PDB file of C-alpha atoms in Angstrom:
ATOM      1  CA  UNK V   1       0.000   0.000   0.000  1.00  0.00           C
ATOM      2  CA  UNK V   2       0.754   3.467  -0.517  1.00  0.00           C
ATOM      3  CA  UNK V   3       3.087   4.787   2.213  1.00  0.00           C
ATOM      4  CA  UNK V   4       2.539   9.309   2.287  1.00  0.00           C
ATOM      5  CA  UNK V   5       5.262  11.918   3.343  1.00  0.00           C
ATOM      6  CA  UNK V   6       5.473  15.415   4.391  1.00  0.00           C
ATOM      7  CA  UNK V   7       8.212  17.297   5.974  1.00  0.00           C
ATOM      8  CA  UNK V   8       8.435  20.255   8.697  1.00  0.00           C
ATOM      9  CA  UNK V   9      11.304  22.274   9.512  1.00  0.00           C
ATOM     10  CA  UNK V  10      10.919  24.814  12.569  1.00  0.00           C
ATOM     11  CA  UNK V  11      14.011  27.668  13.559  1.00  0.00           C
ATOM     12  CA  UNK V  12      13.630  29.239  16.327  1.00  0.00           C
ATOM     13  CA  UNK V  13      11.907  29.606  19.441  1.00  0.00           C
ATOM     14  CA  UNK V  14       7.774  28.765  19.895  1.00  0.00           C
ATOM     15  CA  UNK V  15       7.028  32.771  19.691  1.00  0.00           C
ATOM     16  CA  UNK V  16       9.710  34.064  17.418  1.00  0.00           C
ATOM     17  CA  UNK V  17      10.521  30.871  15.367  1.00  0.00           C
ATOM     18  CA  UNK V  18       9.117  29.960  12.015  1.00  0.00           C
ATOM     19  CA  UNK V  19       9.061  27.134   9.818  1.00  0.00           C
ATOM     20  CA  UNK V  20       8.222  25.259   6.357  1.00  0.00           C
ATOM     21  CA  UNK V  21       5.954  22.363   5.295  1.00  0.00           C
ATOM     22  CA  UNK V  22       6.105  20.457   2.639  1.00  0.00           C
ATOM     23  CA  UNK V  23       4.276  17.170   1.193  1.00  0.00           C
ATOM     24  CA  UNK V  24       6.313  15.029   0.010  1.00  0.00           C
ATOM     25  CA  UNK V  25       5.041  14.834  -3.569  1.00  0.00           C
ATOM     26  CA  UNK V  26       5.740  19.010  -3.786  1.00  0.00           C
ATOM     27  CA  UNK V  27       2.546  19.734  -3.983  1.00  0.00           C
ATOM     28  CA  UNK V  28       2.202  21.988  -1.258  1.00  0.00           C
ATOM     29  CA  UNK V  29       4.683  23.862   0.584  1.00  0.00           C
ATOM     30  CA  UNK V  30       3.815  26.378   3.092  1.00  0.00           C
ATOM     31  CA  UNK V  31       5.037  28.584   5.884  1.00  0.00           C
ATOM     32  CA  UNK V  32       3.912  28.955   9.641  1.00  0.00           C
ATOM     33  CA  UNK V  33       4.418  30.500  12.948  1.00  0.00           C
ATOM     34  CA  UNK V  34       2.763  30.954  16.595  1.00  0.00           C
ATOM     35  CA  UNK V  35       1.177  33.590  14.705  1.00  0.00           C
ATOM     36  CA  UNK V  36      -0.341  31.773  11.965  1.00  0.00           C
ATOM     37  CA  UNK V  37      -1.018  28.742  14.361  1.00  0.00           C
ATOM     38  CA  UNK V  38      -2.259  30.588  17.923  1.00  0.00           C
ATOM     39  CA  UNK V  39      -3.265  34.082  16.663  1.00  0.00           C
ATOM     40  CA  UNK V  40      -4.844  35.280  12.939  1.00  0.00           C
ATOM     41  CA  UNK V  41      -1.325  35.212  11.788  1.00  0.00           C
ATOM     42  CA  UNK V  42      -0.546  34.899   7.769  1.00  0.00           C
ATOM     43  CA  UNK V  43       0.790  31.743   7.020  1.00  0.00           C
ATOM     44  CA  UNK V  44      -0.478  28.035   7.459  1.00  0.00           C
ATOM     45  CA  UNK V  45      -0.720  25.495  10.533  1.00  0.00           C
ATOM     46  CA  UNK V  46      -0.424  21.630  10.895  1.00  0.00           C
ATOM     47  CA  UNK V  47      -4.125  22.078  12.427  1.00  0.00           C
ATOM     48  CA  UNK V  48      -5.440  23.227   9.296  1.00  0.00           C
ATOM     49  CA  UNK V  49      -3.914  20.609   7.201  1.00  0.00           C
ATOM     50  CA  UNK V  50      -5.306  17.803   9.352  1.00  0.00           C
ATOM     51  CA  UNK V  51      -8.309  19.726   8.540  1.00  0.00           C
ATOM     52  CA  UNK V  52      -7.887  19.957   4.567  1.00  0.00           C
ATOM     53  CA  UNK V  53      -6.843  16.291   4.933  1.00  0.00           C
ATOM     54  CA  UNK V  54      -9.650  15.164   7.143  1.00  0.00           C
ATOM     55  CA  UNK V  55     -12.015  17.188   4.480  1.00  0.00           C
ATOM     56  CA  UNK V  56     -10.867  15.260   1.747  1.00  0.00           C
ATOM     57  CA  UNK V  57     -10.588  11.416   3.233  1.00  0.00           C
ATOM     58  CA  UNK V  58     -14.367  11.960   4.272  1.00  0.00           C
ATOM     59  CA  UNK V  59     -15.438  13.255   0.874  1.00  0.00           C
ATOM     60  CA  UNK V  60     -14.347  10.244  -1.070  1.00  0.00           C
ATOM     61  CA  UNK V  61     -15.291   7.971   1.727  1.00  0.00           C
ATOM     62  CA  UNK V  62     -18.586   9.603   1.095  1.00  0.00           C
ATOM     63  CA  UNK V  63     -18.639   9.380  -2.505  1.00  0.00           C
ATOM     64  CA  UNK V  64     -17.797   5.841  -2.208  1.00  0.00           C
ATOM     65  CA  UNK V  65     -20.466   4.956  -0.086  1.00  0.00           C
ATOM     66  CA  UNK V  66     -23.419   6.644  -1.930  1.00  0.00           C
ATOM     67  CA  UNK V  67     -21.932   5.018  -5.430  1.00  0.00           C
ATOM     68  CA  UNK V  68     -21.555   1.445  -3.412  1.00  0.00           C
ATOM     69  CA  UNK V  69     -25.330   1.952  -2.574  1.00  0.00           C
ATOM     70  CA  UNK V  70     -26.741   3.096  -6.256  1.00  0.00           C
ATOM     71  CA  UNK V  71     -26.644   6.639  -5.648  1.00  0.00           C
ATOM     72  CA  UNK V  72     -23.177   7.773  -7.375  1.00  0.00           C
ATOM     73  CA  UNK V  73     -22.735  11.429  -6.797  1.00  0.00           C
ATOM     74  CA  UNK V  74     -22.382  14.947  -9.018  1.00  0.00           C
ATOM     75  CA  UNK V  75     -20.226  15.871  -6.133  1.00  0.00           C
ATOM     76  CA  UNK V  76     -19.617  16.370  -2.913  1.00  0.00           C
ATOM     77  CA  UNK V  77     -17.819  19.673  -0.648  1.00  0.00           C
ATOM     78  CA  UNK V  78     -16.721  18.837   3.078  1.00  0.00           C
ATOM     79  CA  UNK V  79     -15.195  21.727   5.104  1.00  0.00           C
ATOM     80  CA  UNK V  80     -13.517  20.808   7.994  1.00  0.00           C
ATOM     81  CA  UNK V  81     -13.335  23.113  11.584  1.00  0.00           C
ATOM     82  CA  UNK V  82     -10.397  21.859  13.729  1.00  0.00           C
ATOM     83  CA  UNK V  83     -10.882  23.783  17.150  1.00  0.00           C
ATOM     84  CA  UNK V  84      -7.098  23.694  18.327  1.00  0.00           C
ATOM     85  CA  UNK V  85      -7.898  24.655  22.444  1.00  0.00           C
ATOM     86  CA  UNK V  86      -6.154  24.735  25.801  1.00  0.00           C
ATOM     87  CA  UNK V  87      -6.007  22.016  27.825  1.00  0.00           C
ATOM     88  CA  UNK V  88      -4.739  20.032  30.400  1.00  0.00           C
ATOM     89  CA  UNK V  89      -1.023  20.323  30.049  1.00  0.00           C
ATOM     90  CA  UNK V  90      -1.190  22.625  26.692  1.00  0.00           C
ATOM     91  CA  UNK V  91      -3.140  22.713  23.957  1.00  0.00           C
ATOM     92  CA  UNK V  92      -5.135  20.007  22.122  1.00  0.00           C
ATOM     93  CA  UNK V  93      -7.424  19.629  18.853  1.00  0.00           C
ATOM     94  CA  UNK V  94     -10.974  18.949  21.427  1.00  0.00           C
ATOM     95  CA  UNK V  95     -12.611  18.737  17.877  1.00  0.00           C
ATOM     96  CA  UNK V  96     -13.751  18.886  14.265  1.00  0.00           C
ATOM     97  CA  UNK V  97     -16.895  19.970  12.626  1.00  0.00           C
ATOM     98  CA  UNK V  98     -17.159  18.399   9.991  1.00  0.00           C
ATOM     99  CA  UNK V  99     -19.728  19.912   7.218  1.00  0.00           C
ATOM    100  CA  UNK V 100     -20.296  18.205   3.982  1.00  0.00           C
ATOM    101  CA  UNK V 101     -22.625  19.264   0.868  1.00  0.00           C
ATOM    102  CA  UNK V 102     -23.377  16.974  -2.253  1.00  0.00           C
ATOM    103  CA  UNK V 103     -25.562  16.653  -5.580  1.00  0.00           C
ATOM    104  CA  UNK V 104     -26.968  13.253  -5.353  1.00  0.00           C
ATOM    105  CA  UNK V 105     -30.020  11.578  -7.459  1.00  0.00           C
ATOM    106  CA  UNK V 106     -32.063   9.303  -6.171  1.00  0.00           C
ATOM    107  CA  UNK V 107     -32.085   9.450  -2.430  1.00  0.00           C
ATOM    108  CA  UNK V 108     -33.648  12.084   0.552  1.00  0.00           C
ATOM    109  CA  UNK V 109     -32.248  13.907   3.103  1.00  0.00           C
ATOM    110  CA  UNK V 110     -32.057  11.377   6.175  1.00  0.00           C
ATOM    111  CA  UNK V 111     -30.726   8.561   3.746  1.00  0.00           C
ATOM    112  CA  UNK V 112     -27.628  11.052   2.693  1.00  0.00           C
ATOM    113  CA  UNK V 113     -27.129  11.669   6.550  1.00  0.00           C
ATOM    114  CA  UNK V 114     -26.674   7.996   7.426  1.00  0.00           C
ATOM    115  CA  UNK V 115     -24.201   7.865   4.484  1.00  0.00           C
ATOM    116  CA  UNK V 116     -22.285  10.568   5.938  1.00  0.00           C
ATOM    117  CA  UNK V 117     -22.422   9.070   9.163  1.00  0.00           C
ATOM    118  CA  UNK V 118     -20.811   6.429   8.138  1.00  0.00           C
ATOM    119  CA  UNK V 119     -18.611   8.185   6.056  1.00  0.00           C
ATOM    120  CA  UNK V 120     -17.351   9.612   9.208  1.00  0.00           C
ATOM    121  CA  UNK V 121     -16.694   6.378  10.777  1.00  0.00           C
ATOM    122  CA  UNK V 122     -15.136   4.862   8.498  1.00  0.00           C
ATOM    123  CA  UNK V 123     -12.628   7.181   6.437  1.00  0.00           C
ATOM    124  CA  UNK V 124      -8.926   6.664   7.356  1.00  0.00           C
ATOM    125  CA  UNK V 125      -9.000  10.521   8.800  1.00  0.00           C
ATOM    126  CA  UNK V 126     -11.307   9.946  11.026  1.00  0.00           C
ATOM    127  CA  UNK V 127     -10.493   6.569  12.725  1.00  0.00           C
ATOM    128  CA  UNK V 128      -6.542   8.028  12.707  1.00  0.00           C
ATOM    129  CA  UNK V 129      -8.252  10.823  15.043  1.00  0.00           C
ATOM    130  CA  UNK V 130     -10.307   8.172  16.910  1.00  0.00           C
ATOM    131  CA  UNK V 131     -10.032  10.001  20.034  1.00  0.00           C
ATOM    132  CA  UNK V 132     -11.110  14.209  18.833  1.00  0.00           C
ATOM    133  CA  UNK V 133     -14.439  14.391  19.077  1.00  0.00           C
ATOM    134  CA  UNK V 134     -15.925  14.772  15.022  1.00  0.00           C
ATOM    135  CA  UNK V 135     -19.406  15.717  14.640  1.00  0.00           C
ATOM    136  CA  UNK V 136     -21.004  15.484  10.850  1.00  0.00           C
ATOM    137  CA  UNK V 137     -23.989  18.302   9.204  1.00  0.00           C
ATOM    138  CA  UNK V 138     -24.789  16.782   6.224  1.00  0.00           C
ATOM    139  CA  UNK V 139     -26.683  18.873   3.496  1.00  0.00           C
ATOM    140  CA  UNK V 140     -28.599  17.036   0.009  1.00  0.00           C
ATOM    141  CA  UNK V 141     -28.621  19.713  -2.655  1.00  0.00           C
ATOM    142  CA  UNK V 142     -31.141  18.919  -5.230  1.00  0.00           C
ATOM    143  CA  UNK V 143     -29.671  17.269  -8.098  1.00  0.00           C
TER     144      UNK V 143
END
């Protein structure tokens, strides 16, 4: 199976530092600071990449389970909140808000819920953050 990389490199201290990411494949490379990751600061964070990545894994688990059950999609849009928040000891990602959109055919409203409920069990994402808590408002546009 596929094995994925990325790369960080930090100088500096936590307030004055900065630093670089990078996926592995070069498609991304970005920088970030305490600004851009505590504060409104310009720049990216790791936070919102789990959050881009967490986005994507549930859309195509999504899209995978509405085309497994008849229903293949037009498309589907997840945006992802990561709440990155104090706690015990420091700071911690207490959750994600996960809030998907799709064109489907052939199904209602409650039946494309249950699809993204399971969608959100069952991506790769989620289950590697097993222990945030991820909550899931689904939306059926009409196709």
């Amino acid at each position: 199976m596929a094995i994925r990389t990325a790369n960080a490199r930090w100088e500096g201290g936590l307030r004055d530092g900065n630093g670089t990411m990078a996926f592995g494949s070069g498609a991304f490379e970005g920088a970030y600071s305490f600004s851009s990751r505590f504060e409104e600061g310009a720049g990216t964070n790791p936070e919102e990449l789990i959050g881009a990545a967490h986005a994507g894994c549930f859309s195509m688990a999504l899209a995978n389970d509405l085309a497994a059950a008849g229903h293949e999609p037009n498309w589907i849009e997840t945006t992802a909140r990561v709440h990155l928040e104090p706690v015990e000891g420091g700071f911690g990602i207490t959750r994600i808000e996960l809030a998907t959109e799709g064109e489907v055919g052939g199904l209602d409203e409650d039946e494309f819920r249950r699809h993204a409920e399971s969608a959100k069990q069952n991506c790769p994402v989620s289950k590697a953050l097993a222990g945030v808590q991820i909550s899931v408002d689904a939306t059926l546009v009409e196709a």
